[in-house]
Tab-separated table of C-alpha atoms in Angstrom:
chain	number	residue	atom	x	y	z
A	660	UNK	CA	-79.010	12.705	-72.625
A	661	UNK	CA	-78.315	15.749	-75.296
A	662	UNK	CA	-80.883	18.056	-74.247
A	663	UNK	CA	-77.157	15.708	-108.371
A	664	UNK	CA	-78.835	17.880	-108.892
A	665	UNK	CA	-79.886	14.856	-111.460
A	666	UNK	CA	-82.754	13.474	-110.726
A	667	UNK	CA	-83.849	10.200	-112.009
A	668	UNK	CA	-85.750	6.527	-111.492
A	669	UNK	CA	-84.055	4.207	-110.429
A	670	UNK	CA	-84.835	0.221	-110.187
A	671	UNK	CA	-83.777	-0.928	-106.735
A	672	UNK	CA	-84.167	-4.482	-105.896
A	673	UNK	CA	-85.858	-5.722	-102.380
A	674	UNK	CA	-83.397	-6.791	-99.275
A	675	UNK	CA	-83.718	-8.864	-96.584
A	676	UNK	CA	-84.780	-6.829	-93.258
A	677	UNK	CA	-82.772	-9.550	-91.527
A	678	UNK	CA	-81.291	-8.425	-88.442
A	679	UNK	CA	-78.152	-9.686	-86.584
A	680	UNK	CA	-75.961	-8.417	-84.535
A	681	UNK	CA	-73.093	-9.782	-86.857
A	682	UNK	CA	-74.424	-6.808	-89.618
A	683	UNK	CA	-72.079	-3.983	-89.604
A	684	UNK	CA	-74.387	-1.969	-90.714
A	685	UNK	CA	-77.583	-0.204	-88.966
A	686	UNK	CA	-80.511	0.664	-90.857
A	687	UNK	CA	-84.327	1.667	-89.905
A	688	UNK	CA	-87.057	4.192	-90.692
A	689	UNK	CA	-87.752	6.914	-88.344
A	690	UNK	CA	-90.742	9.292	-88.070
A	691	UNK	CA	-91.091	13.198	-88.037
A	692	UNK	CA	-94.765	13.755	-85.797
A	693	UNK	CA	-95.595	16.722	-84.256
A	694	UNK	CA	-98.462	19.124	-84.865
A	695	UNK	CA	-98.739	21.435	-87.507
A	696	UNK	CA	-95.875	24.163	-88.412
A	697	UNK	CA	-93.422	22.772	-85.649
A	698	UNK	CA	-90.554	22.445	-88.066
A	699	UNK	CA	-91.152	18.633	-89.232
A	700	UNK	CA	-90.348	19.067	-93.042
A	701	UNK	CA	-87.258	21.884	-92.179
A	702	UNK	CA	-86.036	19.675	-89.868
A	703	UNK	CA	-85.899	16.594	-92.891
A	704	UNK	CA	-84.377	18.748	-95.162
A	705	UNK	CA	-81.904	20.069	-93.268
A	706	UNK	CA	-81.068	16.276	-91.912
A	707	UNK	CA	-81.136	15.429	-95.639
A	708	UNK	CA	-78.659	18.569	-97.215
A	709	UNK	CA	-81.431	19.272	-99.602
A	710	UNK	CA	-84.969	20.332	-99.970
A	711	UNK	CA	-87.189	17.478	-100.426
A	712	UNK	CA	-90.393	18.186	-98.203
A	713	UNK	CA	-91.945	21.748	-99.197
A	714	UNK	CA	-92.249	24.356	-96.527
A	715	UNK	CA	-94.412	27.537	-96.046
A	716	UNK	CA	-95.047	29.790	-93.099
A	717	UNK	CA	-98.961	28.551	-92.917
A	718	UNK	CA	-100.145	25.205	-91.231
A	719	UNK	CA	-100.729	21.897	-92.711
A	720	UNK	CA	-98.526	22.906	-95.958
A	721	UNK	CA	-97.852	18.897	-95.848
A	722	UNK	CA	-100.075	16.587	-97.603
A	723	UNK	CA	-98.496	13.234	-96.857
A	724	UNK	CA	-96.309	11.313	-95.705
A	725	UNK	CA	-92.619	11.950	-97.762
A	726	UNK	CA	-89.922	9.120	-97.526
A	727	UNK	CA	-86.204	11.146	-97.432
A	728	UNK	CA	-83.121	9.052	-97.351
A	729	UNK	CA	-80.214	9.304	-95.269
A	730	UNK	CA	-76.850	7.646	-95.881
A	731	UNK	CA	-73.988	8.267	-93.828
A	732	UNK	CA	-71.277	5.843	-93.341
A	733	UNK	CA	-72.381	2.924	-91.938
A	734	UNK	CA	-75.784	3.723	-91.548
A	735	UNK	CA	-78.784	4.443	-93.547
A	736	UNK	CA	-81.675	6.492	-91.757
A	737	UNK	CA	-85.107	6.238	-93.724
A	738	UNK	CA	-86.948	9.390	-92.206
A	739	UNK	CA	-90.763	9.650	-92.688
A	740	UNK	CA	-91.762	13.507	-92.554
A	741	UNK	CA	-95.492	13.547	-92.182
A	742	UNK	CA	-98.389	16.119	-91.519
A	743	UNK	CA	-99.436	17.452	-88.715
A	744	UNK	CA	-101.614	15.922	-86.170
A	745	UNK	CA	-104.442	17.440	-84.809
A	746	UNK	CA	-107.622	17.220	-84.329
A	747	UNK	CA	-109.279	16.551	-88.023
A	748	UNK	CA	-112.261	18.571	-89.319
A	749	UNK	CA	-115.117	17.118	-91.126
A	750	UNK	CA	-113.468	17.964	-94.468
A	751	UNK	CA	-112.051	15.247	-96.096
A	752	UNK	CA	-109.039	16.051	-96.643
A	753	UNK	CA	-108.255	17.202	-92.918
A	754	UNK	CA	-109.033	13.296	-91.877
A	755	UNK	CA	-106.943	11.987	-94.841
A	756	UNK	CA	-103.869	14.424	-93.748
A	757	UNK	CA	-104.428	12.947	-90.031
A	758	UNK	CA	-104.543	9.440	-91.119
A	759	UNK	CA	-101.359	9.685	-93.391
A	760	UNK	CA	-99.814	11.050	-90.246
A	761	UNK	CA	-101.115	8.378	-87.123
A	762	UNK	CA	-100.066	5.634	-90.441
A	763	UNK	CA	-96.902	6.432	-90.901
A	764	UNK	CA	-95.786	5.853	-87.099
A	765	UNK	CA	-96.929	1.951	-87.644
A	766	UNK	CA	-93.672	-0.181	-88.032
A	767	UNK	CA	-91.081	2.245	-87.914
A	768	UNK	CA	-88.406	1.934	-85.003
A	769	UNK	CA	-88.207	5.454	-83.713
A	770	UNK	CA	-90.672	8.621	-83.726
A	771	UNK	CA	-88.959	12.151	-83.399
A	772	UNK	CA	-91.629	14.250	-81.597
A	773	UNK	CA	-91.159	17.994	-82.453
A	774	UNK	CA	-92.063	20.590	-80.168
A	775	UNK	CA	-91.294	24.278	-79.659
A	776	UNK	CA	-89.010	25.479	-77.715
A	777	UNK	CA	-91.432	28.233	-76.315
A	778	UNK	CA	-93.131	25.690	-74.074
A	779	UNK	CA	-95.558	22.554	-74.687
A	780	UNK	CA	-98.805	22.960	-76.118
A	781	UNK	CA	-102.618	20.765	-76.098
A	782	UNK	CA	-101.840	19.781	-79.323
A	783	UNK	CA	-98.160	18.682	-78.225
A	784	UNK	CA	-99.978	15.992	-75.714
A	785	UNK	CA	-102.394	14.573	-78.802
A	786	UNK	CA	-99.416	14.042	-80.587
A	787	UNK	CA	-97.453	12.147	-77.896
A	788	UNK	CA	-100.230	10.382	-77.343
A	789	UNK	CA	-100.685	8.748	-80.593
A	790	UNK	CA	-97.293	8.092	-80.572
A	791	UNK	CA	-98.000	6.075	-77.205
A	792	UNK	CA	-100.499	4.731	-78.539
A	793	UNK	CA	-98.376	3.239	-81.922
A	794	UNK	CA	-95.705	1.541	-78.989
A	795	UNK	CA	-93.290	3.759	-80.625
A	796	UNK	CA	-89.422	4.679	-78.627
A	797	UNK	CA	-89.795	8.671	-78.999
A	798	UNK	CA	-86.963	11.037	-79.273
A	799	UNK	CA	-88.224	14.430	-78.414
A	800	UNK	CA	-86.905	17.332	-80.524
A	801	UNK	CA	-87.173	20.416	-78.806
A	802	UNK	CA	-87.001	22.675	-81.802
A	803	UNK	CA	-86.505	26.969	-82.901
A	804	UNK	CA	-84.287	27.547	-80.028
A	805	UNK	CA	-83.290	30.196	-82.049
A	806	UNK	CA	-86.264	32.164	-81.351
A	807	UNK	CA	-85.868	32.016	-77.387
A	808	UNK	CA	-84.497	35.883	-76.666
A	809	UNK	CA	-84.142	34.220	-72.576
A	810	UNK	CA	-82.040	30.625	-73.168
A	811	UNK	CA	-82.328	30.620	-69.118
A	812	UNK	CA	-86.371	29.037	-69.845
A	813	UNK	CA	-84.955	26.028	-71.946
A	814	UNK	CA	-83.566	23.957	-69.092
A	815	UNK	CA	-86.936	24.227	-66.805
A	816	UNK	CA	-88.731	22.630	-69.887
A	817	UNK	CA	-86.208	19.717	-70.707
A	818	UNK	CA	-86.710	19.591	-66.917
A	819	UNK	CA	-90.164	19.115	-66.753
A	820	UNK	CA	-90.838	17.117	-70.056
A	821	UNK	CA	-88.085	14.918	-68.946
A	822	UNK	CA	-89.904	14.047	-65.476
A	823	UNK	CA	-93.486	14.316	-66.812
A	824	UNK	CA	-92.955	11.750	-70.102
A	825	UNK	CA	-90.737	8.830	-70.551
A	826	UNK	CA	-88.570	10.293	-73.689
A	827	UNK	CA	-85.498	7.911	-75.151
A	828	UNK	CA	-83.823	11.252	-75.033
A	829	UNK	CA	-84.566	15.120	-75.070
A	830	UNK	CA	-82.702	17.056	-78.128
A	831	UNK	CA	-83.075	20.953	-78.476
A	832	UNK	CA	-82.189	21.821	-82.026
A	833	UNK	CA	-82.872	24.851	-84.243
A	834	UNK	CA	-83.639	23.413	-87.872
A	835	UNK	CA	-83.719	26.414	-89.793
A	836	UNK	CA	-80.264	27.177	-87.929
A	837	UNK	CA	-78.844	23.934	-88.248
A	838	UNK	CA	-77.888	23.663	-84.757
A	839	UNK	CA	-77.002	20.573	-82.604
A	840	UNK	CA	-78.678	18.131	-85.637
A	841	UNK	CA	-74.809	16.629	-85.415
A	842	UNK	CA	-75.845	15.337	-81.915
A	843	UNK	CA	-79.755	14.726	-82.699
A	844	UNK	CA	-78.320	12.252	-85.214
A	845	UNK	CA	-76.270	10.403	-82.779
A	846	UNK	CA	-78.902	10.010	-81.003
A	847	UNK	CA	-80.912	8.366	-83.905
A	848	UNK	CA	-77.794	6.109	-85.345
A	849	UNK	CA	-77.146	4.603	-81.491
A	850	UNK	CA	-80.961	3.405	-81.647
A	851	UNK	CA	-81.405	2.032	-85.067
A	852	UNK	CA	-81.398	-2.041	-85.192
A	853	UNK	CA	-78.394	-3.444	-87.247
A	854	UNK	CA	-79.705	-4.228	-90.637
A	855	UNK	CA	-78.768	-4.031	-94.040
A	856	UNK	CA	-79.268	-0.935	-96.069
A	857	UNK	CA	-83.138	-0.943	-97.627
A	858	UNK	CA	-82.181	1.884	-100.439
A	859	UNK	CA	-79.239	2.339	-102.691
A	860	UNK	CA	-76.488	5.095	-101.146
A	861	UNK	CA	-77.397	7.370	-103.470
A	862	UNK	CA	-81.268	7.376	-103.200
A	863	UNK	CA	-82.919	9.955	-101.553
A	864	UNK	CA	-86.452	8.961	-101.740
A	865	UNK	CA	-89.305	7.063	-103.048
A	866	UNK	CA	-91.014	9.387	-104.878
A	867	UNK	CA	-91.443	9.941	-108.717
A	868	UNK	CA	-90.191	13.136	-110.378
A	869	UNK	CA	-94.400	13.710	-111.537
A	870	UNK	CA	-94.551	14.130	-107.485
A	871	UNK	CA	-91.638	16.400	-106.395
A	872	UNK	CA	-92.556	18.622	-109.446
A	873	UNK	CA	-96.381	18.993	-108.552
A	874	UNK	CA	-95.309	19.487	-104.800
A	875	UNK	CA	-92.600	22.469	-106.288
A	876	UNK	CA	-95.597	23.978	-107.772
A	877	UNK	CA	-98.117	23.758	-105.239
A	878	UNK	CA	-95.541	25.170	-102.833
A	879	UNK	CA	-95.063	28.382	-104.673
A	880	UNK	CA	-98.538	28.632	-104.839
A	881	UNK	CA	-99.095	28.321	-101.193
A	882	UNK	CA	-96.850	30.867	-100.883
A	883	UNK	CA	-97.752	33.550	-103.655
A	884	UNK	CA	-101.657	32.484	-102.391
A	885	UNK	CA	-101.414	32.015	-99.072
A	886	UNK	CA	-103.142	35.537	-97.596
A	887	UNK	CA	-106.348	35.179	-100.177
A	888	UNK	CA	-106.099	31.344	-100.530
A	889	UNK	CA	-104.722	29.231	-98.055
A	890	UNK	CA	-104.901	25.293	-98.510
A	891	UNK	CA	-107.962	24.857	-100.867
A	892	UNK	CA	-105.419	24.113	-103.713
A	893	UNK	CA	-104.441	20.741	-105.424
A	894	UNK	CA	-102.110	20.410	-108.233
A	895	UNK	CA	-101.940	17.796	-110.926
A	896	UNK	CA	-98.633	17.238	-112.897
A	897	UNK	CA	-100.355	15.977	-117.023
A	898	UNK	CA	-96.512	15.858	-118.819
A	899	UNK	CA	-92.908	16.033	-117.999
A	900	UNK	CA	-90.715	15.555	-121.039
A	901	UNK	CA	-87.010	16.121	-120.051
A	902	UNK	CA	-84.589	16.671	-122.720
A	903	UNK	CA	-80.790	16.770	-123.473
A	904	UNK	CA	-80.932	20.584	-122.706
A	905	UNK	CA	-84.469	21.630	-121.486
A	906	UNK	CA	-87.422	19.992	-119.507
A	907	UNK	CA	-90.255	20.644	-120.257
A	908	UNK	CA	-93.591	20.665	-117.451
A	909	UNK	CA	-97.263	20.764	-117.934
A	910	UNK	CA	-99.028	21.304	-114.641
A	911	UNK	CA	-102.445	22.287	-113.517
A	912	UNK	CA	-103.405	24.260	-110.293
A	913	UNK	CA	-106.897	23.469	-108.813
A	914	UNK	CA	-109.076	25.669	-106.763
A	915	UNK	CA	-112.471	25.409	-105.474
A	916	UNK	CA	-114.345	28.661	-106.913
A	917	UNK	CA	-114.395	30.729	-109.535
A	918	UNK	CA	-113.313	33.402	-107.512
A	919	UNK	CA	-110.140	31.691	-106.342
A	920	UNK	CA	-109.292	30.543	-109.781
A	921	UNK	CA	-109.378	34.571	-110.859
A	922	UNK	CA	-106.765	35.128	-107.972
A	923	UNK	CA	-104.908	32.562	-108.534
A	924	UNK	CA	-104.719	33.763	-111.982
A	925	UNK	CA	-104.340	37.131	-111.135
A	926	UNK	CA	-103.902	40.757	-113.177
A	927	UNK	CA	-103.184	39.872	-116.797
A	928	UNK	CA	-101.990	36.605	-115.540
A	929	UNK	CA	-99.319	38.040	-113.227
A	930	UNK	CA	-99.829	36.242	-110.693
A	931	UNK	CA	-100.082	32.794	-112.306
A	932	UNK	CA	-96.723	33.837	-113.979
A	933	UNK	CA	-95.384	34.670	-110.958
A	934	UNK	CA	-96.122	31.023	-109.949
A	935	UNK	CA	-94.426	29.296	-112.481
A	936	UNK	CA	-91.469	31.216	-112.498
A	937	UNK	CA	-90.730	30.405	-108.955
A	938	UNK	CA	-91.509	26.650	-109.310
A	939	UNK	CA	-89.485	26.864	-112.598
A	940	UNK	CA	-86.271	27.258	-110.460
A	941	UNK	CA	-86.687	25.068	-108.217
A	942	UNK	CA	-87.476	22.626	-110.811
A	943	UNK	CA	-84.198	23.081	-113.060
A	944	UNK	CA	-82.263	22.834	-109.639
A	945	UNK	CA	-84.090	19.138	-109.442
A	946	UNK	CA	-83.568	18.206	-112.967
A	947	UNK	CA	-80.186	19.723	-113.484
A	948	UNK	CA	-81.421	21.667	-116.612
A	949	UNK	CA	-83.312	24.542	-118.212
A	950	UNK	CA	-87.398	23.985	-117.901
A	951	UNK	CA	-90.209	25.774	-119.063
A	952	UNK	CA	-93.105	25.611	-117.060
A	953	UNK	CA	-96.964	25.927	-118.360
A	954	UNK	CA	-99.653	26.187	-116.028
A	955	UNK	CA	-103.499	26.126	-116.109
A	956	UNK	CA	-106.047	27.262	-113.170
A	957	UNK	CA	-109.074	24.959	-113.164
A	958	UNK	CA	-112.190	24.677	-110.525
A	959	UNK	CA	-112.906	21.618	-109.147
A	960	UNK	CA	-115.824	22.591	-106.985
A	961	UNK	CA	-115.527	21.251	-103.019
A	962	UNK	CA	-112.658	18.755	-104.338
A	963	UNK	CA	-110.955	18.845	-100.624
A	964	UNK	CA	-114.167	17.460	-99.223
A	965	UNK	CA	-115.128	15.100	-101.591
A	966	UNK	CA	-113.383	11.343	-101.062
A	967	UNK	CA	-113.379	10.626	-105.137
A	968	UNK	CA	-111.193	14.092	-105.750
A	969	UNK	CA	-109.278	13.910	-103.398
A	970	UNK	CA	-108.164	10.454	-104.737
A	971	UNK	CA	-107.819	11.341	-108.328
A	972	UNK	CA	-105.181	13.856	-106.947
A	973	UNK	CA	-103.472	10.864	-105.337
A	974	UNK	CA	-104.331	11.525	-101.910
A	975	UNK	CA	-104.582	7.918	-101.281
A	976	UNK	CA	-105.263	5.506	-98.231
A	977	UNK	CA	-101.975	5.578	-95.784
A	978	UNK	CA	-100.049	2.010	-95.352
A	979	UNK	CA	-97.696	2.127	-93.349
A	980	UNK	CA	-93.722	3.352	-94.014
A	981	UNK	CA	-92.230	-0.482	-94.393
A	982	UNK	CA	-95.282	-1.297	-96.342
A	983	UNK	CA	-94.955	1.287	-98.974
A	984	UNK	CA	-91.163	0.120	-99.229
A	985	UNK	CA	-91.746	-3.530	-99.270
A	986	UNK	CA	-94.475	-3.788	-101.606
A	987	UNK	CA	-93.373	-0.624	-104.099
A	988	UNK	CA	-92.020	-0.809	-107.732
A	989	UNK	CA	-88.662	0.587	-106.718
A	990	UNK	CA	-88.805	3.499	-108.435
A	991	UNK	CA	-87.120	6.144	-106.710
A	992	UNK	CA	-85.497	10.179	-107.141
A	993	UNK	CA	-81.833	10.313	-106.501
């Protein structure tokens, strides 16, 4: 036990999922679960060697479920970084998050359950329950051992998670640090079923370039927002035109109230500016070029609790990881 900058679509054509022991290679999908702000989407990126999943300080930051490929060698890890589980409000789009999450843990071949390193948590037992639940193998990823000032508590808890739950294996890891994901990925390769590879070596994900960009700028509005106006923002990408030398981004940012749209607006428009110059860098990084970014504020009123919003912004009914791969067009960001 161990406690192209380019981005483009690509056509990739469907494999067999076949598996023999004859195939040299190993291939499988693997979830991220844990409850909210654990480290799930840090942890992918890091994994990955690039920001795919967005991150911000406050809870629930993702949405749904996010695809990131991993090739390396002679295997391909498909991780699945989802949102947090907990226990879902009547709002709409608290039971949508949930669902994406429980979803995404049907079909794949291993679940990495992330908890803190400071000690296990209510929340920490819903989570390995519906893992439980899904008949899932579950690697536990004791993450931010960074932040422990007294190591001397980590062993008593690998200790007593290791006697209390049956765990494939118990990893401590700090994501943000990048420390011990060598060995948390030997423990993932030595588990995945020999198959061949479901996504070209150079794919990343499954997601369109309309998606990364609107998560970009709902990020950086999360995080210029995120004392006055926490998660009651959507964003909807209408035009990307990417040139020779510049891209070019339309996007709108929705609120709920008039109020929030004059925040999110802001002085003048500083703050709105703000916004898109922060998403504007991260977006050339993706592209590989120079972008210019033009946003709008619009109210939707009560969009997050309202089913027919909530699906015009593409928050959508979760199938399940394999299901999204077998039955999607094959466009993908690389």
């Amino acid at each position: 036990m161990r406690s192209s900058r380019q981005c483009r679509t690509a056509m990739t054509e469907p494999v067999s999922e076949a598996e023999s022991d004859t195939v040299p290679t190993r291939c499988g999908y693997v979830a991220l679960a844990g409850r909210p702000n654990v480290g799930k989407s840090t942890l992918m990126n890091h994994l990955l060697g690039r920001k795919l999943s967005i991150t911000s300080r406050k809870p629930q930051t993702t949405r749904q479920a996010l695809i990131g490929v991993l090739t390396r060698g002679d295997a391909q890890i498909v991780f699945v970084d989802t949102p947090g589980i907990h226990i879902a409000s009547g709002r709409a789009l608290n039971r949508y998050m949930v669902g994406q999450a429980v979803g995404s843990l049907a079909g794949v071949e291993l679940a990495l359950m992330l908890v803190e390193a400071s000690g296990w948590h209510d929340g920490d037992e819903i989570v390995r329950r519906r893992i439980h639940e899904a008949g899932v193998p579950c690697i536990c990823v004791i993450n931010k051992i960074d932040r422990l000032r007294r190591k001397e508590r980590l062993l008593p808890l690998i200790d007593a998670l290791s006697r209390k739950h049956d765990f494939e294996a118990l990893v401590p890891v700090s994501a943000l640090k990048n420390l011990a994901l060598d060995e948390l990925l030997e423990e993932i390769v030595g588990r995945l079923p020999r198959r061949v590879h479901m996504f070209a070596a150079d794919e990343v994900t499954d997601r369109s370039l309309d998606f990364l960009v609107g998560e970009i700028v709902r990020e950086k509005a999360i995080r210029r927002l995120g004392a006055e106006l926490p998660h009651q923002t959507a964003v909807m990408v209408d035009r990307i035109s990417v040139g020779e030398s510049l891209a070019e981004v339309d996007a709108v940012i929705y609120v709920e109230r008039d109020t929030q749209k004059r925040i999110a607006i802001g002085k003048g428009g500083a703050m709105l500016k703000s916004i898109g110059e922060d998403a504007r860098k991260d977006i050339e990084f993706l592209i590989g070029s120079r972008a210019m970014v033009r946003l709008w504020v619009k109210v939707d009123r009560r969009w997050s609790g309202r089913p027919d919003a909530l699906q015009r912004f593409g928050y959508q009914s979760q199938r399940s990881a394999k299901g999204e791969h077998s039955q999607r067009a094959g466009k993908g960001a690389r």
